[in-house]
PDB file of C-alpha atoms in Angstrom:
ATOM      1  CA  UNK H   1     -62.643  -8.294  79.535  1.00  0.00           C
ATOM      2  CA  UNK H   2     -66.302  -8.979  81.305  1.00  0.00           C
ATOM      3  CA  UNK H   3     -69.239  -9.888  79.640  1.00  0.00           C
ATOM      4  CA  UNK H   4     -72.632  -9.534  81.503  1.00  0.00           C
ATOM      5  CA  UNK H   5     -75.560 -11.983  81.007  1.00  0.00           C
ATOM      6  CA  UNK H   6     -78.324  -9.907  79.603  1.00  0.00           C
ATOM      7  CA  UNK H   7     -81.046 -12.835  79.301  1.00  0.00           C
ATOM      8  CA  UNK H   8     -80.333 -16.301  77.509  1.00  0.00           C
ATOM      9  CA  UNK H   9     -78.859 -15.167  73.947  1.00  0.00           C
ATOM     10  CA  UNK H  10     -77.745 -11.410  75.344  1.00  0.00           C
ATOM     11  CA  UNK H  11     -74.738 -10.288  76.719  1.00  0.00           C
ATOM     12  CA  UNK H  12     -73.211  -6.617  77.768  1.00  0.00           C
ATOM     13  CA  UNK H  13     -69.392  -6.207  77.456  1.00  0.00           C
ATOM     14  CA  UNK H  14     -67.130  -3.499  76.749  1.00  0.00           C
ATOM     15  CA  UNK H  15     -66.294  -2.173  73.444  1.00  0.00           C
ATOM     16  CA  UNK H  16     -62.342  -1.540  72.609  1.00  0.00           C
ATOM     17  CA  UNK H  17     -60.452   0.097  69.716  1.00  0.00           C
ATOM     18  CA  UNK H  18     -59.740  -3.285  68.312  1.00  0.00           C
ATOM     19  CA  UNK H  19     -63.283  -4.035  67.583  1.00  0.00           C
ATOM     20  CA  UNK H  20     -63.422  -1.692  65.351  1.00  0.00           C
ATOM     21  CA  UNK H  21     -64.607  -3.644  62.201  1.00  0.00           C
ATOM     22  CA  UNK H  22     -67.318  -5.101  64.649  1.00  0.00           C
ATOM     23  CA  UNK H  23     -69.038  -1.737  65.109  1.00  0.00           C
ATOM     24  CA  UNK H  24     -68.573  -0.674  61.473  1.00  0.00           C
ATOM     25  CA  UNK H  25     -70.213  -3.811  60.356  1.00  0.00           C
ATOM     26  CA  UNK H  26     -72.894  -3.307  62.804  1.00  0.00           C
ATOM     27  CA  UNK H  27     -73.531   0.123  62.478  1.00  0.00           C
ATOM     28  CA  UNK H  28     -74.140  -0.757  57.956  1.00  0.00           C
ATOM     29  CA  UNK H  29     -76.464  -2.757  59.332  1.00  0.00           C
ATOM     30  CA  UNK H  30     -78.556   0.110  60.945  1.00  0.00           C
ATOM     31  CA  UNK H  31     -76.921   2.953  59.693  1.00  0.00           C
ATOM     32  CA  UNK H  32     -80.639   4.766  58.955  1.00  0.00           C
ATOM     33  CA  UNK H  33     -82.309   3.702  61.880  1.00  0.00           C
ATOM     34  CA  UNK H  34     -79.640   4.487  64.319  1.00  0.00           C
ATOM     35  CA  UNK H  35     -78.988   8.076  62.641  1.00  0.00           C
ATOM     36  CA  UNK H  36     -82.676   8.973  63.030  1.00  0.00           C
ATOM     37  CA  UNK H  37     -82.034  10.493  66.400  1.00  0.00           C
ATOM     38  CA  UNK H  38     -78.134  10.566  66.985  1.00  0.00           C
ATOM     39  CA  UNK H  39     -74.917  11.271  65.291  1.00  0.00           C
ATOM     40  CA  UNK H  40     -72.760   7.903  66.075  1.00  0.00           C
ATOM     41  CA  UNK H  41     -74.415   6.732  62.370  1.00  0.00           C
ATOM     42  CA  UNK H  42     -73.125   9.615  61.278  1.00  0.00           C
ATOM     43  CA  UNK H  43     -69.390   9.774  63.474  1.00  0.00           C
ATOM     44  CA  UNK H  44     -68.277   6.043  62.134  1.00  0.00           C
ATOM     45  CA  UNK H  45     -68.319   5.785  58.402  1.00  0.00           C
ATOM     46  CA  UNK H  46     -65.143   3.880  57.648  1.00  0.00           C
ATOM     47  CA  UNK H  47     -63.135   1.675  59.518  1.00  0.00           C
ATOM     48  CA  UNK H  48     -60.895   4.836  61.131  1.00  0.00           C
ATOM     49  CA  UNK H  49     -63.700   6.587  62.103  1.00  0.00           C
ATOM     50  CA  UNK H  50     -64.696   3.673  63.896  1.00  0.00           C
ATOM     51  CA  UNK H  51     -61.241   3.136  65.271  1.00  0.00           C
ATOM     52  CA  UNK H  52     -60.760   6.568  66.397  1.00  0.00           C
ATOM     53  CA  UNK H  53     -64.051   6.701  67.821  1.00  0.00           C
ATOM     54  CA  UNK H  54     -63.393   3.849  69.521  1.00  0.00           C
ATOM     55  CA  UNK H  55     -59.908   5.087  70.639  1.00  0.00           C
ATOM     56  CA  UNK H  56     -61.871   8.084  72.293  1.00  0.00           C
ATOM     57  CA  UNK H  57     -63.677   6.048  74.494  1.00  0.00           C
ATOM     58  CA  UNK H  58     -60.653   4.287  75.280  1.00  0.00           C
ATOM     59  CA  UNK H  59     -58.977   7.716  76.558  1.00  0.00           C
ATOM     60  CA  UNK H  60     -62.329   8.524  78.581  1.00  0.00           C
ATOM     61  CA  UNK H  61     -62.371   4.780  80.226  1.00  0.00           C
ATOM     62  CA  UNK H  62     -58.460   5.274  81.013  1.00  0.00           C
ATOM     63  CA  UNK H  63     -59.528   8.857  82.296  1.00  0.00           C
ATOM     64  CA  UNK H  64     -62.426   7.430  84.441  1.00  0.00           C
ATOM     65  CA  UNK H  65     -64.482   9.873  82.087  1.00  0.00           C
ATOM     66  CA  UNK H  66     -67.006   7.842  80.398  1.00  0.00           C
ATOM     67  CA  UNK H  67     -67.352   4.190  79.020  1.00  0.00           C
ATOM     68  CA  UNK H  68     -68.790   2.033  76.235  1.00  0.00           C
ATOM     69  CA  UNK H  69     -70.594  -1.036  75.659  1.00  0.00           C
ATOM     70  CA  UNK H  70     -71.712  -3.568  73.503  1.00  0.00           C
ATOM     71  CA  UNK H  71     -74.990  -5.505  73.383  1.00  0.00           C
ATOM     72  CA  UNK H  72     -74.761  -8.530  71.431  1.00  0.00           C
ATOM     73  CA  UNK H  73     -77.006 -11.373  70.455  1.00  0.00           C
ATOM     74  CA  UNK H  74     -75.679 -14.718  70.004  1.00  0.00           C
ATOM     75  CA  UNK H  75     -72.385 -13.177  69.176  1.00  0.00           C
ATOM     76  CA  UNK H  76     -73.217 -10.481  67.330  1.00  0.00           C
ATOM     77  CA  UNK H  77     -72.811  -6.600  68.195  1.00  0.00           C
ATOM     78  CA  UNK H  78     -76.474  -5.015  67.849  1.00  0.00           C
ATOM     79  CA  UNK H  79     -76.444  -2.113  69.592  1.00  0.00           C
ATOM     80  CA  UNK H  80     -74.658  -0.509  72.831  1.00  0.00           C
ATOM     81  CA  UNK H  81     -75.008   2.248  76.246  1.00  0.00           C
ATOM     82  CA  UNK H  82     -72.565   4.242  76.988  1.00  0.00           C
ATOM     83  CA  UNK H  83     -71.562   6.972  79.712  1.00  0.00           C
ATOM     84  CA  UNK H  84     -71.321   9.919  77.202  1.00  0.00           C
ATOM     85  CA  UNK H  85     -69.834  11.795  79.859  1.00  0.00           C
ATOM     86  CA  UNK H  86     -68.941  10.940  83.443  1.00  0.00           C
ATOM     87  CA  UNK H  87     -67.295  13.349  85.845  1.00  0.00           C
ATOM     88  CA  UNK H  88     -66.693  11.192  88.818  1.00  0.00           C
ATOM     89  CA  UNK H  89     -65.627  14.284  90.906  1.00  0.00           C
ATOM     90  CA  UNK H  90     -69.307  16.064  90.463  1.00  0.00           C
ATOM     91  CA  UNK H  91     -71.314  12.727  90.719  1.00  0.00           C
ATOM     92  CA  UNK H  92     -72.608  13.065  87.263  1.00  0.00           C
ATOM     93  CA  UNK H  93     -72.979  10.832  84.062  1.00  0.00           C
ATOM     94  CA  UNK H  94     -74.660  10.689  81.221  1.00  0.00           C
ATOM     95  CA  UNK H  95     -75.918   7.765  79.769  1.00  0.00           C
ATOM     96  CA  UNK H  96     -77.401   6.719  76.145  1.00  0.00           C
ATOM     97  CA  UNK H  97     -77.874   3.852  73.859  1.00  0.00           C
ATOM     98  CA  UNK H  98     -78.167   2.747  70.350  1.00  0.00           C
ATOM     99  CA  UNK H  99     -79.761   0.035  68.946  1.00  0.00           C
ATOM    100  CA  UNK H 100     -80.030  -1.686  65.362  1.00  0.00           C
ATOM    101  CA  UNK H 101     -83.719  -2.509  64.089  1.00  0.00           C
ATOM    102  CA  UNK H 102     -83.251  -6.346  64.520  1.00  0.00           C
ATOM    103  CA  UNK H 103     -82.789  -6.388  68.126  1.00  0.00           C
ATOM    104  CA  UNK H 104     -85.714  -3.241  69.027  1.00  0.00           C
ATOM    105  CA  UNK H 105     -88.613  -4.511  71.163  1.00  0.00           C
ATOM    106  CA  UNK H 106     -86.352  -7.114  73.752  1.00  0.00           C
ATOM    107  CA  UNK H 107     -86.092  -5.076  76.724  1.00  0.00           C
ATOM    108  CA  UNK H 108     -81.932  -5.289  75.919  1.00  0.00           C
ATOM    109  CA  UNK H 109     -81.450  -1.470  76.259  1.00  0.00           C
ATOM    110  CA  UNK H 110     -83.114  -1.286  79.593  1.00  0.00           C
ATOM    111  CA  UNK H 111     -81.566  -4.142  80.810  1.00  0.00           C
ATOM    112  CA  UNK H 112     -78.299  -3.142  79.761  1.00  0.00           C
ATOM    113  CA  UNK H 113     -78.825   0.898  81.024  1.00  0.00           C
ATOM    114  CA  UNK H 114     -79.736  -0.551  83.947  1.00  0.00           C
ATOM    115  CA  UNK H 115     -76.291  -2.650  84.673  1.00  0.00           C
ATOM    116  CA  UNK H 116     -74.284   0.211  83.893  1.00  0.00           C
ATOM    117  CA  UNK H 117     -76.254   2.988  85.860  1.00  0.00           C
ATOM    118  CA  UNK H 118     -76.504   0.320  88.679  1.00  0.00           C
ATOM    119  CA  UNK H 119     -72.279   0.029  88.748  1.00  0.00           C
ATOM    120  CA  UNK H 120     -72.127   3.675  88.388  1.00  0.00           C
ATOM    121  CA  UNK H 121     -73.990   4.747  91.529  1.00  0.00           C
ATOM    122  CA  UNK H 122     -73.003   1.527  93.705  1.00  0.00           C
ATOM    123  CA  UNK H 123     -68.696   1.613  92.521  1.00  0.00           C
ATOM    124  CA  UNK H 124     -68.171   4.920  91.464  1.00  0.00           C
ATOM    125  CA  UNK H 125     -70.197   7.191  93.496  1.00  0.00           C
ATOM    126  CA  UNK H 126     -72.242   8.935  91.090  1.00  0.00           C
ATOM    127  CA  UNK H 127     -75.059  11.134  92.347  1.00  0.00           C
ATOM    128  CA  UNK H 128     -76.827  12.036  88.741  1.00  0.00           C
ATOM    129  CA  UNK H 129     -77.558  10.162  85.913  1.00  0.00           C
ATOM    130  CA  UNK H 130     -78.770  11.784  83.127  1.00  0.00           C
ATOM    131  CA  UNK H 131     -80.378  10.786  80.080  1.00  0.00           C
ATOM    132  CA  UNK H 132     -81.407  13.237  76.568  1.00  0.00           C
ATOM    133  CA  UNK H 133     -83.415  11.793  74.116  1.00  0.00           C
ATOM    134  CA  UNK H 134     -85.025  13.611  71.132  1.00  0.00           C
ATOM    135  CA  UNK H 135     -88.441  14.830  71.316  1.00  0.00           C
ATOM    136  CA  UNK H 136     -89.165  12.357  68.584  1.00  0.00           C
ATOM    137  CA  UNK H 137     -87.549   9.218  69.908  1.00  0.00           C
ATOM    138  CA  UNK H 138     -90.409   7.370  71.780  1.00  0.00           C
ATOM    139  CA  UNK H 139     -88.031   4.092  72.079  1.00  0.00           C
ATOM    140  CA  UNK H 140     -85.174   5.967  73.837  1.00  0.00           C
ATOM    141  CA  UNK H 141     -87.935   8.004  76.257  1.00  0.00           C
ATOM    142  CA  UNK H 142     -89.738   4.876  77.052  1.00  0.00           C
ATOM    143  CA  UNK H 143     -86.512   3.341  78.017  1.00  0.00           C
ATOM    144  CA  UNK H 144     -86.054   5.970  80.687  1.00  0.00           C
ATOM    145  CA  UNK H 145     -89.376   5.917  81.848  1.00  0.00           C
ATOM    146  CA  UNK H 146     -88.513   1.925  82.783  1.00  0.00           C
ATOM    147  CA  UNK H 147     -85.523   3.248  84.472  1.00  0.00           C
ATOM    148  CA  UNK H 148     -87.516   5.510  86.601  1.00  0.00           C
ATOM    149  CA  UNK H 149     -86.062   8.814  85.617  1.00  0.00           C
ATOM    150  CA  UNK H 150     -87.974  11.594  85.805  1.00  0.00           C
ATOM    151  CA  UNK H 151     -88.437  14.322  83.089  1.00  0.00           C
ATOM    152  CA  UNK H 152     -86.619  17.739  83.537  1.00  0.00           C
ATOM    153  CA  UNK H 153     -87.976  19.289  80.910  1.00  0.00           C
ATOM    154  CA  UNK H 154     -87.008  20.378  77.060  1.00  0.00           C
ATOM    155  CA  UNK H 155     -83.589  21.808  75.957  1.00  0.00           C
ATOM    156  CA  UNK H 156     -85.104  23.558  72.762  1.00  0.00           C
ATOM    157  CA  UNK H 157     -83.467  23.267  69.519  1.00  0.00           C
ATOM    158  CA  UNK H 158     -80.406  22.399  71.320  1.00  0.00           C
ATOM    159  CA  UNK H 159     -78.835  19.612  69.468  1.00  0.00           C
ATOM    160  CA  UNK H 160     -77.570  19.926  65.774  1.00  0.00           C
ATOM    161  CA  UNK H 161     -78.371  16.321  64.096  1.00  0.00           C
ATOM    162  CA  UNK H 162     -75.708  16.097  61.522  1.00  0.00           C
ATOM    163  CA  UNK H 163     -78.371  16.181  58.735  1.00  0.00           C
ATOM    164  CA  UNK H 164     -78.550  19.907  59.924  1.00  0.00           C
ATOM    165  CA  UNK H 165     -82.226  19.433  61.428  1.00  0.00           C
ATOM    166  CA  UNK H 166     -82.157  21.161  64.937  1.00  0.00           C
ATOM    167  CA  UNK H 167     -83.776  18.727  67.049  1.00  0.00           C
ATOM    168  CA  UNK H 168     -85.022  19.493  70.656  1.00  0.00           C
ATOM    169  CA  UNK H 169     -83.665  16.912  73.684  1.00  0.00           C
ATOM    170  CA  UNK H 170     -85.901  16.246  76.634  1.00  0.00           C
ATOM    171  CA  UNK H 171     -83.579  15.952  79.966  1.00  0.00           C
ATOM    172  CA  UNK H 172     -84.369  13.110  81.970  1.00  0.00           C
ATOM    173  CA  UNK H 173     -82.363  11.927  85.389  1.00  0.00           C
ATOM    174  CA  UNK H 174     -82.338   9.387  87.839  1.00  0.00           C
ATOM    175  CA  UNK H 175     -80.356  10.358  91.666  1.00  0.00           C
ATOM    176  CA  UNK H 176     -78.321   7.634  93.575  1.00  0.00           C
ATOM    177  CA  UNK H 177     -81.394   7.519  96.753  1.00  0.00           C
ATOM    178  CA  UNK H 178     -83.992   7.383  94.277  1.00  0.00           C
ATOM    179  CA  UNK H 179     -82.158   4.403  92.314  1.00  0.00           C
ATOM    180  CA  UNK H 180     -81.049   2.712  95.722  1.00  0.00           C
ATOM    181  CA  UNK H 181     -84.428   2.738  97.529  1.00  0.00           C
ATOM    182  CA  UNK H 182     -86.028   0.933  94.203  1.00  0.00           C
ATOM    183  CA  UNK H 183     -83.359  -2.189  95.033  1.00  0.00           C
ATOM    184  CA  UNK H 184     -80.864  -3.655  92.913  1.00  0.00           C
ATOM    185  CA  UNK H 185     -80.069  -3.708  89.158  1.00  0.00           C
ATOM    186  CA  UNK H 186     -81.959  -7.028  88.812  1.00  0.00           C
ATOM    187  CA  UNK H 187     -85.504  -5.034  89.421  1.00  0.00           C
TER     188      UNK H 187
END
C-alpha cells in the first residue's frame, strides 16, 4: 500500500476492507458533523456496514470504477476523498471528501483532493472531474473553489439526506487543460 505525505503529521493512503474498525471508530468520532451534509455517517453504523462499505470500494478499485482514501494525522484516520464514481471510458469522476471536526481548518482536504484529481487526469486519462456539495456546506464549496472548479449550477432538491431533508447539490467541475495549464499537484 502507498501513503502520500500530506504536510509534516498528514498522510493520504488508501482505505481497504480490513480497516474496517478504523473507519467505524473514526466515523463515532464525527458521526454528527460528518452526517450534516452526506450519508457515509449514516451508511457505516456497525462494524459490517463499515466492512461492506468498505468491500464496495474494493469492487470499484478492482473495477477501475472509483477509489477511497484515508487522511490521517499522526496515525489516526480523520477523514478521507474518494472517486464516488469514475468511468474511465467517458473521462469522468467524481470526487468528495469527509472530514471529522478535529482535523477542519488544515488545508488536508484540498491537499488531499488535489493528489487524487492530479493522478486521475495525469494516469488515468480523465477529462471531468466533478464535485456536488450541498447548498449549505460552505467547507466542502470552499474546497472546490481552491481546486479551481468552476460552478455549474444547482441540481434542486436532488439529493435525499437520509434524515429525509431534500437537500439541493451545487455541481462544480474541473477539465484535464484547465487542471494541466495551472501546473502540478504541488500548486
Amino acid at each position: 500500500m502507498f501513503t502520500k505525505s500530506l504536510g509534516t503529521d498528514a498522510e493520504l493512503s488508501p482505505l481497504e476492507p480490513w480497516q474496517a474498525e478504523e473507519l467505524l471508530a473514526h466515523l463515532d468520532r464525527g458521526r454528527e458533523f460528518i452526517g450534516r451534509y452526506i450519508g457515509l455517517a449514516h451508511a457505516v453504523h456497525d462494524l459490517e456496514s463499515a466492512r461492506s462499505f468498505l468491500r464496495s470500494y474494493a469492487d470499484k478499485a478492482r473495477d477501475d470504477a472509483g477509489r477511497i482514501y484515508g487522511i490521517r494525522v499522526d496515525g489516526t484516520l480523520v477523514g478521507g476523498v474518494l472517486f464516488r464514481v469514475m468511468d474511465v471510458q467517458q473521462g469522468t469522476a467524481e470526487a468528495g471528501c469527509w472530514l471529522e471536526p478535529s482535523a477542519v481548518g488544515r488545508g488536508l482536504v484540498t491537499r488531499a483532493s488535489r493528489m487524487i484529481i492530479d493522478w486521475a487526469i495525469r494516469e488515468r486519462g480523465i477529462h471531468r472531474v466533478e464535485w456536488m456539495a450541498a447548498t449549505g456546506n460552505t467547507a466542502s464549496i470552499a474546497v472546490a473553489q481552491r481546486l479551481g472548479m468552476v460552478r455549474e449550477g444547482v441540481l434542486r432538491q436532488v439529493y435525499r439526506h437520509p434524515d429525509g431533508e431534500r437537500l439541493d447539490l451545487e455541481v462544480w467541475s474541473v477539465l484535464a487543460p484547465e487542471w494541466l495549464s495551472r501546473g502540478s499537484a504541488d500548486r
